[in-house]
Each structure stands twice: as C-alpha cells, then as structure tokens.
Amino acid sequence: MAKPRRTQDRQDYYYWEAKKKGYRSRAAFKLLQMNKTFKLIKKGSKVLDLGASPGGWSQVAVELGAEVVAVDINPMPPIEGVTFIQGDITKEETLEKIKAVSREYDAVICDASPKITGHWSIDHLISMDLARAAFNIARQVLKPGGNFVVKMFQGEEIQKVFNEFKPYFRFKKLHSPPASRKRSAEIYFIGKRFKKIKTYYIVPPEEQE
Ligand SMILES: C[S@@+](CC[C@H](N)C(=O)[O-])C[C@H]1O[C@@H](n2cnc3c(N)ncnc32)[C@H](O)[C@@H]1O
C-alpha cells in the first residue's frame, strides 16, 4: 500500500486503519461506506470486481459474504474466496474469460484507474473509457436487478456517461464516499436494480426490400 504523501492528510486515518484491519488498500473503506449507504453486496452475492488489485475491495466483498471474481491488468496476490483473472477490461478476450467463470453476477464493482498523467483532461478521458468498458461488461453479465458501481474522474464527459448508463438502472446516482480524498477528482456512479434493455436495429427505408 502506497504511503500517504502528506503526513497531515486527513486520509492518513484510512491508511492506518487499513493497516490495522489488514486491508490491502485504504480504498477498502470506500466500498464499505458505499455498501453501508446503498446496500450493493449481500451475503451470497456473486460479485465481479474490475480493476481489483491489490485487492482491498475484493477483501471487503468476501467479508460481506460474497463469492468474488476479480480482474486486473496487473497481478494480484491470492485471496481466499476470490477467483482472479489477469486481463485488460477494455479487451474482448477478458470478457470471454469472465464469462467462462460465470455469466451472471449480482454486482459488478469497478475501481479501475488509469495511470495518472497529471494532465487532468487526459486522465478524465481515459477514466471515461475505463468506466464505459466496465459498463459494457456489466451490461452482459449483470443479472436483472443487479447493482453496478464504477469510479470516474470528474470532467466534461461525466454527464454524458451518466446519461448513457442511467436508462439501465431503476436507481442511479453520482456519489463521493467520505473515504475519498477531499481534493480527489474521483466520483462513483451507483446504479441499482439493473434492467436488461433490448436494443433494436431499425432498418432504414433504403435498406428495406
Ligand atoms: C485504485 S486501484 C484499485 C484498488 C482496489 N479497488 C483495492 O481496493 O485494492 C486501480 C486498479 O485499476 C487497474 N487497471 C487500470 N486499468 C485497467 C484495465 N484496463 N484493465 C484492468 N485493470 C486496470 C490498475 O492495475 C489498478 O490495480
């Protein structure tokens, strides 16, 4: 777990709490807080954790009684109760590997972050691509009624992406848990009670026989 840069940072609290409680990341507290507020994961849930390494969210999901499939482009040390797939969530082959383990999940949670370039608008756009990749996976493997959480970096595309995701959920909200750094650009899309929407292709008149 990376050491906090500023010792006076109020987030030190979560760093030390994570150490004390044996979580691999302070991000674990974000999921705990969001789960307390939105009831996303329950005992017996099948959870897909995207961008999972080093494993804090997967640890929390297992503690909540879930069966977890975790995916990351980087390796992740094993956790009991977690099936790990190393892969890029933007790649079709990773979706195939996920489906090979299970085609139906109660919750898809995604905390994937791009490598920060420091250029705010670039980081924002890469994060939007990751969020869309996570949603593309969720759309295919989430059970009707399932829940979806995805991290995004705030910026001009947020409302557009929110509008893309929102028809698929009966409850939807952008949320910042207390454990997120105050100065952080991150925000989470929370979607509950997934609706499978059929997409129809309307044949344009010139293509009609
Ligand atoms: C903030 S960390 C996740 C922390 C995790 N939730 C925890 O509690 O330990 C972001 C992760 O996203 C992963 N990631 C970034 N781009 C990815 C991609 N295209 N496919 C899969 N994982 C990706 C990174 O490798 C990194 O491990």
PDB file of C-alpha atoms and ligand atoms in Angstrom:
ATOM      1  CA  MET A   1       0.000   0.000   0.000  1.00  0.00           C
ATOM      2  CA  ALA A   2       1.454   3.403  -1.003  1.00  0.00           C
ATOM      3  CA  LYS A   3       2.379   5.645   1.964  1.00  0.00           C
ATOM      4  CA  PRO A   4       0.420   8.909   2.207  1.00  0.00           C
ATOM      5  CA  ARG A   5       2.400  11.814   0.749  1.00  0.00           C
ATOM      6  CA  ARG A   6       1.271  14.403   3.269  1.00  0.00           C
ATOM      7  CA  THR A   7       1.517  13.385   6.885  1.00  0.00           C
ATOM      8  CA  GLN A   8      -1.167  15.866   7.846  1.00  0.00           C
ATOM      9  CA  ASP A   9      -3.513  14.421   5.245  1.00  0.00           C
ATOM     10  CA  ARG A  10      -6.807  13.528   6.864  1.00  0.00           C
ATOM     11  CA  GLN A  11      -6.690  10.377   4.756  1.00  0.00           C
ATOM     12  CA  ASP A  12      -3.840   9.122   6.912  1.00  0.00           C
ATOM     13  CA  TYR A  13      -6.647   7.905   9.092  1.00  0.00           C
ATOM     14  CA  TYR A  14      -7.750   5.444   6.391  1.00  0.00           C
ATOM     15  CA  TYR A  15      -4.177   4.445   5.625  1.00  0.00           C
ATOM     16  CA  TRP A  16      -3.546   3.457   9.242  1.00  0.00           C
ATOM     17  CA  GLU A  17      -6.990   1.924   9.651  1.00  0.00           C
ATOM     18  CA  ALA A  18      -6.367  -0.242   6.563  1.00  0.00           C
ATOM     19  CA  LYS A  19      -3.031  -1.365   8.025  1.00  0.00           C
ATOM     20  CA  LYS A  20      -4.660  -2.127  11.370  1.00  0.00           C
ATOM     21  CA  LYS A  21      -7.544  -4.100   9.859  1.00  0.00           C
ATOM     22  CA  GLY A  22      -5.379  -5.964   7.334  1.00  0.00           C
ATOM     23  CA  TYR A  23      -6.877  -4.392   4.207  1.00  0.00           C
ATOM     24  CA  ARG A  24      -4.600  -4.146   1.205  1.00  0.00           C
ATOM     25  CA  SER A  25      -5.795  -0.646   0.346  1.00  0.00           C
ATOM     26  CA  ARG A  26      -7.463   2.289   2.005  1.00  0.00           C
ATOM     27  CA  ALA A  27      -9.931   2.071  -0.903  1.00  0.00           C
ATOM     28  CA  ALA A  28     -11.494  -0.793   1.075  1.00  0.00           C
ATOM     29  CA  PHE A  29     -13.215   1.847   3.232  1.00  0.00           C
ATOM     30  CA  LYS A  30     -14.807   3.481   0.202  1.00  0.00           C
ATOM     31  CA  LEU A  31     -16.559   0.229  -0.673  1.00  0.00           C
ATOM     32  CA  LEU A  32     -17.524  -0.369   2.971  1.00  0.00           C
ATOM     33  CA  GLN A  33     -19.048   3.115   3.163  1.00  0.00           C
ATOM     34  CA  MET A  34     -20.852   2.851  -0.182  1.00  0.00           C
ATOM     35  CA  ASN A  35     -22.179  -0.561   0.743  1.00  0.00           C
ATOM     36  CA  LYS A  36     -23.499   0.760   4.034  1.00  0.00           C
ATOM     37  CA  THR A  37     -25.340   3.568   2.235  1.00  0.00           C
ATOM     38  CA  PHE A  38     -26.535   1.746  -0.882  1.00  0.00           C
ATOM     39  CA  LYS A  39     -26.649  -1.974   0.098  1.00  0.00           C
ATOM     40  CA  LEU A  40     -24.892  -3.164  -3.030  1.00  0.00           C
ATOM     41  CA  ILE A  41     -23.473  -6.501  -1.865  1.00  0.00           C
ATOM     42  CA  LYS A  42     -25.052  -9.009   0.469  1.00  0.00           C
ATOM     43  CA  LYS A  43     -24.295 -12.472   1.778  1.00  0.00           C
ATOM     44  CA  GLY A  44     -24.271 -14.957  -1.086  1.00  0.00           C
ATOM     45  CA  SER A  45     -23.897 -12.287  -3.818  1.00  0.00           C
ATOM     46  CA  LYS A  46     -21.745 -13.149  -6.797  1.00  0.00           C
ATOM     47  CA  VAL A  47     -19.504 -10.123  -7.318  1.00  0.00           C
ATOM     48  CA  LEU A  48     -17.312  -9.137 -10.251  1.00  0.00           C
ATOM     49  CA  ASP A  49     -14.542  -6.761  -9.102  1.00  0.00           C
ATOM     50  CA  LEU A  50     -12.909  -4.926 -12.042  1.00  0.00           C
ATOM     51  CA  GLY A  51      -9.562  -3.157 -11.571  1.00  0.00           C
ATOM     52  CA  ALA A  52      -9.236  -5.131  -8.350  1.00  0.00           C
ATOM     53  CA  SER A  53      -5.535  -5.143  -7.483  1.00  0.00           C
ATOM     54  CA  PRO A  54      -4.113  -5.022  -4.807  1.00  0.00           C
ATOM     55  CA  GLY A  55      -7.417  -6.456  -3.512  1.00  0.00           C
ATOM     56  CA  GLY A  56      -8.966  -4.204  -0.851  1.00  0.00           C
ATOM     57  CA  TRP A  57     -12.429  -4.220  -2.460  1.00  0.00           C
ATOM     58  CA  SER A  58     -12.268  -7.983  -3.020  1.00  0.00           C
ATOM     59  CA  GLN A  59     -11.382  -8.464   0.681  1.00  0.00           C
ATOM     60  CA  VAL A  60     -14.414  -6.384   1.688  1.00  0.00           C
ATOM     61  CA  ALA A  61     -16.726  -8.261  -0.702  1.00  0.00           C
ATOM     62  CA  VAL A  62     -15.548 -11.609   0.711  1.00  0.00           C
ATOM     63  CA  GLU A  63     -16.109 -10.303   4.267  1.00  0.00           C
ATOM     64  CA  LEU A  64     -19.658  -9.352   3.270  1.00  0.00           C
ATOM     65  CA  GLY A  65     -20.209 -12.977   2.314  1.00  0.00           C
ATOM     66  CA  ALA A  66     -19.820 -12.670  -1.467  1.00  0.00           C
ATOM     67  CA  GLU A  67     -18.250 -15.049  -3.935  1.00  0.00           C
ATOM     68  CA  VAL A  68     -15.808 -12.900  -5.914  1.00  0.00           C
ATOM     69  CA  VAL A  69     -14.281 -12.907  -9.369  1.00  0.00           C
ATOM     70  CA  ALA A  70     -11.571 -10.228  -9.557  1.00  0.00           C
ATOM     71  CA  VAL A  71      -9.936  -8.829 -12.687  1.00  0.00           C
ATOM     72  CA  ASP A  72      -6.894  -6.616 -13.083  1.00  0.00           C
ATOM     73  CA  ILE A  73      -4.359  -5.860 -15.771  1.00  0.00           C
ATOM     74  CA  ASN A  74      -1.711  -6.312 -13.062  1.00  0.00           C
ATOM     75  CA  PRO A  75      -1.174  -9.380 -10.883  1.00  0.00           C
ATOM     76  CA  MET A  76      -2.913  -9.680  -7.512  1.00  0.00           C
ATOM     77  CA  PRO A  77      -1.740 -11.830  -4.587  1.00  0.00           C
ATOM     78  CA  PRO A  78      -4.330 -14.560  -3.879  1.00  0.00           C
ATOM     79  CA  ILE A  79      -7.287 -14.037  -1.520  1.00  0.00           C
ATOM     80  CA  GLU A  80      -9.348 -16.968  -0.241  1.00  0.00           C
ATOM     81  CA  GLY A  81     -12.764 -16.943  -1.899  1.00  0.00           C
ATOM     82  CA  VAL A  82     -11.572 -14.898  -4.883  1.00  0.00           C
ATOM     83  CA  THR A  83     -11.025 -16.200  -8.417  1.00  0.00           C
ATOM     84  CA  PHE A  84      -8.519 -13.924 -10.113  1.00  0.00           C
ATOM     85  CA  ILE A  85      -8.271 -13.208 -13.839  1.00  0.00           C
ATOM     86  CA  GLN A  86      -5.353 -11.162 -15.113  1.00  0.00           C
ATOM     87  CA  GLY A  87      -6.578  -9.106 -18.060  1.00  0.00           C
ATOM     88  CA  ASP A  88      -7.399  -5.738 -19.545  1.00  0.00           C
ATOM     89  CA  ILE A  89     -11.073  -4.849 -19.049  1.00  0.00           C
ATOM     90  CA  THR A  90     -11.133  -2.960 -22.362  1.00  0.00           C
ATOM     91  CA  LYS A  91     -10.326  -6.183 -24.261  1.00  0.00           C
ATOM     92  CA  GLU A  92     -12.926  -8.637 -25.576  1.00  0.00           C
ATOM     93  CA  GLU A  93     -10.744 -11.601 -24.568  1.00  0.00           C
ATOM     94  CA  THR A  94     -11.051 -10.541 -20.901  1.00  0.00           C
ATOM     95  CA  LEU A  95     -14.859 -10.513 -21.158  1.00  0.00           C
ATOM     96  CA  GLU A  96     -14.679 -14.037 -22.565  1.00  0.00           C
ATOM     97  CA  LYS A  97     -12.544 -15.151 -19.597  1.00  0.00           C
ATOM     98  CA  ILE A  98     -15.037 -13.570 -17.183  1.00  0.00           C
ATOM     99  CA  LYS A  99     -17.947 -15.343 -18.883  1.00  0.00           C
ATOM    100  CA  ALA A 100     -16.049 -18.619 -18.762  1.00  0.00           C
ATOM    101  CA  VAL A 101     -16.117 -18.361 -14.936  1.00  0.00           C
ATOM    102  CA  SER A 102     -19.727 -17.157 -14.730  1.00  0.00           C
ATOM    103  CA  ARG A 103     -22.242 -15.405 -16.989  1.00  0.00           C
ATOM    104  CA  GLU A 104     -24.346 -13.995 -14.147  1.00  0.00           C
ATOM    105  CA  TYR A 105     -23.326 -11.642 -11.351  1.00  0.00           C
ATOM    106  CA  ASP A 106     -25.366  -9.879  -8.668  1.00  0.00           C
ATOM    107  CA  ALA A 107     -22.987  -6.929  -8.558  1.00  0.00           C
ATOM    108  CA  VAL A 108     -20.257  -5.515 -10.790  1.00  0.00           C
ATOM    109  CA  ILE A 109     -17.918  -3.137  -8.968  1.00  0.00           C
ATOM    110  CA  CYS A 110     -15.126  -1.231 -10.675  1.00  0.00           C
ATOM    111  CA  ASP A 111     -12.434   0.895  -9.067  1.00  0.00           C
ATOM    112  CA  ALA A 112     -10.108   0.824 -12.099  1.00  0.00           C
ATOM    113  CA  SER A 113      -7.955   3.922 -12.505  1.00  0.00           C
ATOM    114  CA  PRO A 114      -5.709   4.947 -15.352  1.00  0.00           C
ATOM    115  CA  LYS A 115      -2.038   5.630 -14.643  1.00  0.00           C
ATOM    116  CA  ILE A 116      -2.249   9.304 -13.718  1.00  0.00           C
ATOM    117  CA  THR A 117      -0.524  11.508 -16.316  1.00  0.00           C
ATOM    118  CA  GLY A 118      -1.104  14.700 -14.347  1.00  0.00           C
ATOM    119  CA  HIS A 119      -2.958  16.159 -17.330  1.00  0.00           C
ATOM    120  CA  TRP A 120      -6.392  16.499 -15.875  1.00  0.00           C
ATOM    121  CA  SER A 121      -8.400  16.249 -19.101  1.00  0.00           C
ATOM    122  CA  ILE A 122      -6.423  13.237 -20.388  1.00  0.00           C
ATOM    123  CA  ASP A 123      -6.851  11.386 -17.093  1.00  0.00           C
ATOM    124  CA  HIS A 124     -10.555  12.226 -17.187  1.00  0.00           C
ATOM    125  CA  LEU A 125     -10.992  10.852 -20.712  1.00  0.00           C
ATOM    126  CA  ILE A 126      -9.063   7.627 -20.007  1.00  0.00           C
ATOM    127  CA  SER A 127     -11.149   7.132 -16.889  1.00  0.00           C
ATOM    128  CA  MET A 128     -14.321   7.559 -19.001  1.00  0.00           C
ATOM    129  CA  ASP A 129     -13.058   4.818 -21.349  1.00  0.00           C
ATOM    130  CA  LEU A 130     -12.474   2.501 -18.387  1.00  0.00           C
ATOM    131  CA  ALA A 131     -15.927   3.275 -16.975  1.00  0.00           C
ATOM    132  CA  ARG A 132     -17.536   2.532 -20.354  1.00  0.00           C
ATOM    133  CA  ALA A 133     -15.526  -0.714 -20.611  1.00  0.00           C
ATOM    134  CA  ALA A 134     -16.769  -1.723 -17.142  1.00  0.00           C
ATOM    135  CA  PHE A 135     -20.336  -0.879 -18.130  1.00  0.00           C
ATOM    136  CA  ASN A 136     -20.023  -2.873 -21.346  1.00  0.00           C
ATOM    137  CA  ILE A 137     -19.032  -5.900 -19.256  1.00  0.00           C
ATOM    138  CA  ALA A 138     -21.760  -5.229 -16.665  1.00  0.00           C
ATOM    139  CA  ARG A 139     -24.422  -4.989 -19.364  1.00  0.00           C
ATOM    140  CA  GLN A 140     -23.571  -8.508 -20.471  1.00  0.00           C
ATOM    141  CA  VAL A 141     -23.120 -10.294 -17.164  1.00  0.00           C
ATOM    142  CA  LEU A 142     -25.257  -8.439 -14.602  1.00  0.00           C
ATOM    143  CA  LYS A 143     -28.423 -10.239 -13.507  1.00  0.00           C
ATOM    144  CA  PRO A 144     -31.651  -8.250 -13.883  1.00  0.00           C
ATOM    145  CA  GLY A 145     -31.990  -6.396 -10.571  1.00  0.00           C
ATOM    146  CA  GLY A 146     -28.203  -6.377 -10.052  1.00  0.00           C
ATOM    147  CA  ASN A 147     -26.039  -3.486  -8.880  1.00  0.00           C
ATOM    148  CA  PHE A 148     -23.183  -1.587 -10.525  1.00  0.00           C
ATOM    149  CA  VAL A 149     -20.563   0.771  -9.091  1.00  0.00           C
ATOM    150  CA  VAL A 150     -17.863   2.414 -11.151  1.00  0.00           C
ATOM    151  CA  LYS A 151     -15.227   5.013 -10.442  1.00  0.00           C
ATOM    152  CA  MET A 152     -14.904   8.015 -12.743  1.00  0.00           C
ATOM    153  CA  PHE A 153     -12.710  11.097 -12.717  1.00  0.00           C
ATOM    154  CA  GLN A 154     -14.819  14.223 -12.901  1.00  0.00           C
ATOM    155  CA  GLY A 155     -14.766  16.318 -16.054  1.00  0.00           C
ATOM    156  CA  GLU A 156     -16.786  17.427 -19.034  1.00  0.00           C
ATOM    157  CA  GLU A 157     -17.884  13.919 -20.128  1.00  0.00           C
ATOM    158  CA  ILE A 158     -19.387  12.906 -16.776  1.00  0.00           C
ATOM    159  CA  GLN A 159     -22.951  13.957 -17.562  1.00  0.00           C
ATOM    160  CA  LYS A 160     -22.807  12.265 -20.969  1.00  0.00           C
ATOM    161  CA  VAL A 161     -21.613   8.989 -19.446  1.00  0.00           C
ATOM    162  CA  PHE A 162     -24.187   9.266 -16.643  1.00  0.00           C
ATOM    163  CA  ASN A 163     -26.884   9.645 -19.317  1.00  0.00           C
ATOM    164  CA  GLU A 164     -25.577   6.567 -21.148  1.00  0.00           C
ATOM    165  CA  PHE A 165     -25.720   4.402 -18.021  1.00  0.00           C
ATOM    166  CA  LYS A 166     -28.883   5.705 -16.401  1.00  0.00           C
ATOM    167  CA  PRO A 167     -31.601   4.073 -18.560  1.00  0.00           C
ATOM    168  CA  TYR A 168     -30.305   0.693 -17.412  1.00  0.00           C
ATOM    169  CA  PHE A 169     -30.900   1.219 -13.691  1.00  0.00           C
ATOM    170  CA  ARG A 170     -34.007   1.945 -11.647  1.00  0.00           C
ATOM    171  CA  PHE A 171     -31.853   3.830  -9.109  1.00  0.00           C
ATOM    172  CA  LYS A 172     -28.834   5.900 -10.213  1.00  0.00           C
ATOM    173  CA  LYS A 173     -26.654   8.452  -8.513  1.00  0.00           C
ATOM    174  CA  LEU A 174     -23.196  10.028  -8.558  1.00  0.00           C
ATOM    175  CA  HIS A 175     -21.651   9.684  -5.117  1.00  0.00           C
ATOM    176  CA  SER A 176     -18.450  10.540  -3.290  1.00  0.00           C
ATOM    177  CA  PRO A 177     -17.826   8.410  -0.179  1.00  0.00           C
ATOM    178  CA  PRO A 178     -16.233  10.078   2.882  1.00  0.00           C
ATOM    179  CA  ALA A 179     -13.065   7.958   2.425  1.00  0.00           C
ATOM    180  CA  SER A 180     -12.370   9.602  -0.958  1.00  0.00           C
ATOM    181  CA  ARG A 181      -9.755  12.323  -0.617  1.00  0.00           C
ATOM    182  CA  LYS A 182     -11.310  15.769  -0.421  1.00  0.00           C
ATOM    183  CA  ARG A 183      -9.101  17.033  -3.239  1.00  0.00           C
ATOM    184  CA  SER A 184      -9.685  13.927  -5.379  1.00  0.00           C
ATOM    185  CA  ALA A 185     -11.437  14.208  -8.741  1.00  0.00           C
ATOM    186  CA  GLU A 186     -12.955  10.763  -8.328  1.00  0.00           C
ATOM    187  CA  ILE A 187     -16.675  10.152  -8.093  1.00  0.00           C
ATOM    188  CA  TYR A 188     -18.651   6.899  -8.255  1.00  0.00           C
ATOM    189  CA  PHE A 189     -21.629   6.078 -10.425  1.00  0.00           C
ATOM    190  CA  ILE A 190     -24.016   3.938  -8.404  1.00  0.00           C
ATOM    191  CA  GLY A 191     -26.604   2.016 -10.397  1.00  0.00           C
ATOM    192  CA  LYS A 192     -29.086  -0.258  -8.638  1.00  0.00           C
ATOM    193  CA  ARG A 193     -31.709  -2.678  -9.931  1.00  0.00           C
ATOM    194  CA  PHE A 194     -30.318  -3.296 -13.402  1.00  0.00           C
ATOM    195  CA  LYS A 195     -32.823  -3.515 -16.267  1.00  0.00           C
ATOM    196  CA  LYS A 196     -31.932  -5.505 -19.349  1.00  0.00           C
ATOM    197  CA  ILE A 197     -32.786  -3.233 -22.256  1.00  0.00           C
ATOM    198  CA  LYS A 198     -33.184  -4.798 -25.663  1.00  0.00           C
ATOM    199  CA  THR A 199     -31.628  -2.751 -28.439  1.00  0.00           C
ATOM    200  CA  TYR A 200     -33.469  -2.911 -31.751  1.00  0.00           C
ATOM    201  CA  TYR A 201     -31.991  -2.071 -35.116  1.00  0.00           C
ATOM    202  CA  ILE A 202     -34.468  -0.109 -37.183  1.00  0.00           C
ATOM    203  CA  VAL A 203     -33.945  -0.909 -40.846  1.00  0.00           C
ATOM    204  CA  PRO A 204     -33.673   2.387 -42.750  1.00  0.00           C
ATOM    205  CA  PRO A 205     -36.058   2.732 -45.739  1.00  0.00           C
ATOM    206  CA  GLU A 206     -33.215   2.472 -48.285  1.00  0.00           C
ATOM    207  CA  GLU A 207     -32.215  -0.940 -46.840  1.00  0.00           C
ATOM    208  CA  GLN A 208     -35.775  -2.271 -46.804  1.00  0.00           C
ATOM    209  CA  GLU A 209     -36.674  -4.655 -49.614  1.00  0.00           C
TER     210      GLU A 209
HETATM  211  C1  LIG B   1      -7.113   2.197  -7.460  1.00  0.00           C
HETATM  212  S1  LIG B   1      -6.572   0.625  -7.972  1.00  0.00           S
HETATM  213  C2  LIG B   1      -7.857  -0.422  -7.379  1.00  0.00           C
HETATM  214  C3  LIG B   1      -7.791  -0.619  -5.902  1.00  0.00           C
HETATM  215  C4  LIG B   1      -8.713  -1.722  -5.419  1.00  0.00           C
HETATM  216  N1  LIG B   1     -10.107  -1.350  -5.528  1.00  0.00           N
HETATM  217  C5  LIG B   1      -8.406  -2.054  -3.989  1.00  0.00           C
HETATM  218  O1  LIG B   1      -9.237  -1.771  -3.127  1.00  0.00           O
HETATM  219  O2  LIG B   1      -7.356  -2.629  -3.740  1.00  0.00           O
HETATM  220  C6  LIG B   1      -6.889   0.693  -9.706  1.00  0.00           C
HETATM  221  C7  LIG B   1      -6.573  -0.591 -10.454  1.00  0.00           C
HETATM  222  O3  LIG B   1      -7.084  -0.486 -11.781  1.00  0.00           O
HETATM  223  C8  LIG B   1      -6.277  -1.331 -12.585  1.00  0.00           C
HETATM  224  N2  LIG B   1      -6.491  -1.061 -14.011  1.00  0.00           N
HETATM  225  C9  LIG B   1      -6.236   0.081 -14.690  1.00  0.00           C
HETATM  226  N3  LIG B   1      -6.541  -0.064 -15.986  1.00  0.00           N
HETATM  227  C10 LIG B   1      -7.029  -1.331 -16.134  1.00  0.00           C
HETATM  228  C11 LIG B   1      -7.513  -2.067 -17.251  1.00  0.00           C
HETATM  229  N4  LIG B   1      -7.565  -1.531 -18.478  1.00  0.00           N
HETATM  230  N5  LIG B   1      -7.923  -3.337 -17.045  1.00  0.00           N
HETATM  231  C12 LIG B   1      -7.857  -3.886 -15.806  1.00  0.00           C
HETATM  232  N6  LIG B   1      -7.399  -3.230 -14.717  1.00  0.00           N
HETATM  233  C13 LIG B   1      -6.996  -1.968 -14.871  1.00  0.00           C
HETATM  234  C14 LIG B   1      -4.869  -0.999 -12.112  1.00  0.00           C
HETATM  235  O4  LIG B   1      -3.962  -2.011 -12.489  1.00  0.00           O
HETATM  236  C15 LIG B   1      -5.081  -0.873 -10.599  1.00  0.00           C
HETATM  237  O5  LIG B   1      -4.742  -2.073  -9.958  1.00  0.00           O
END
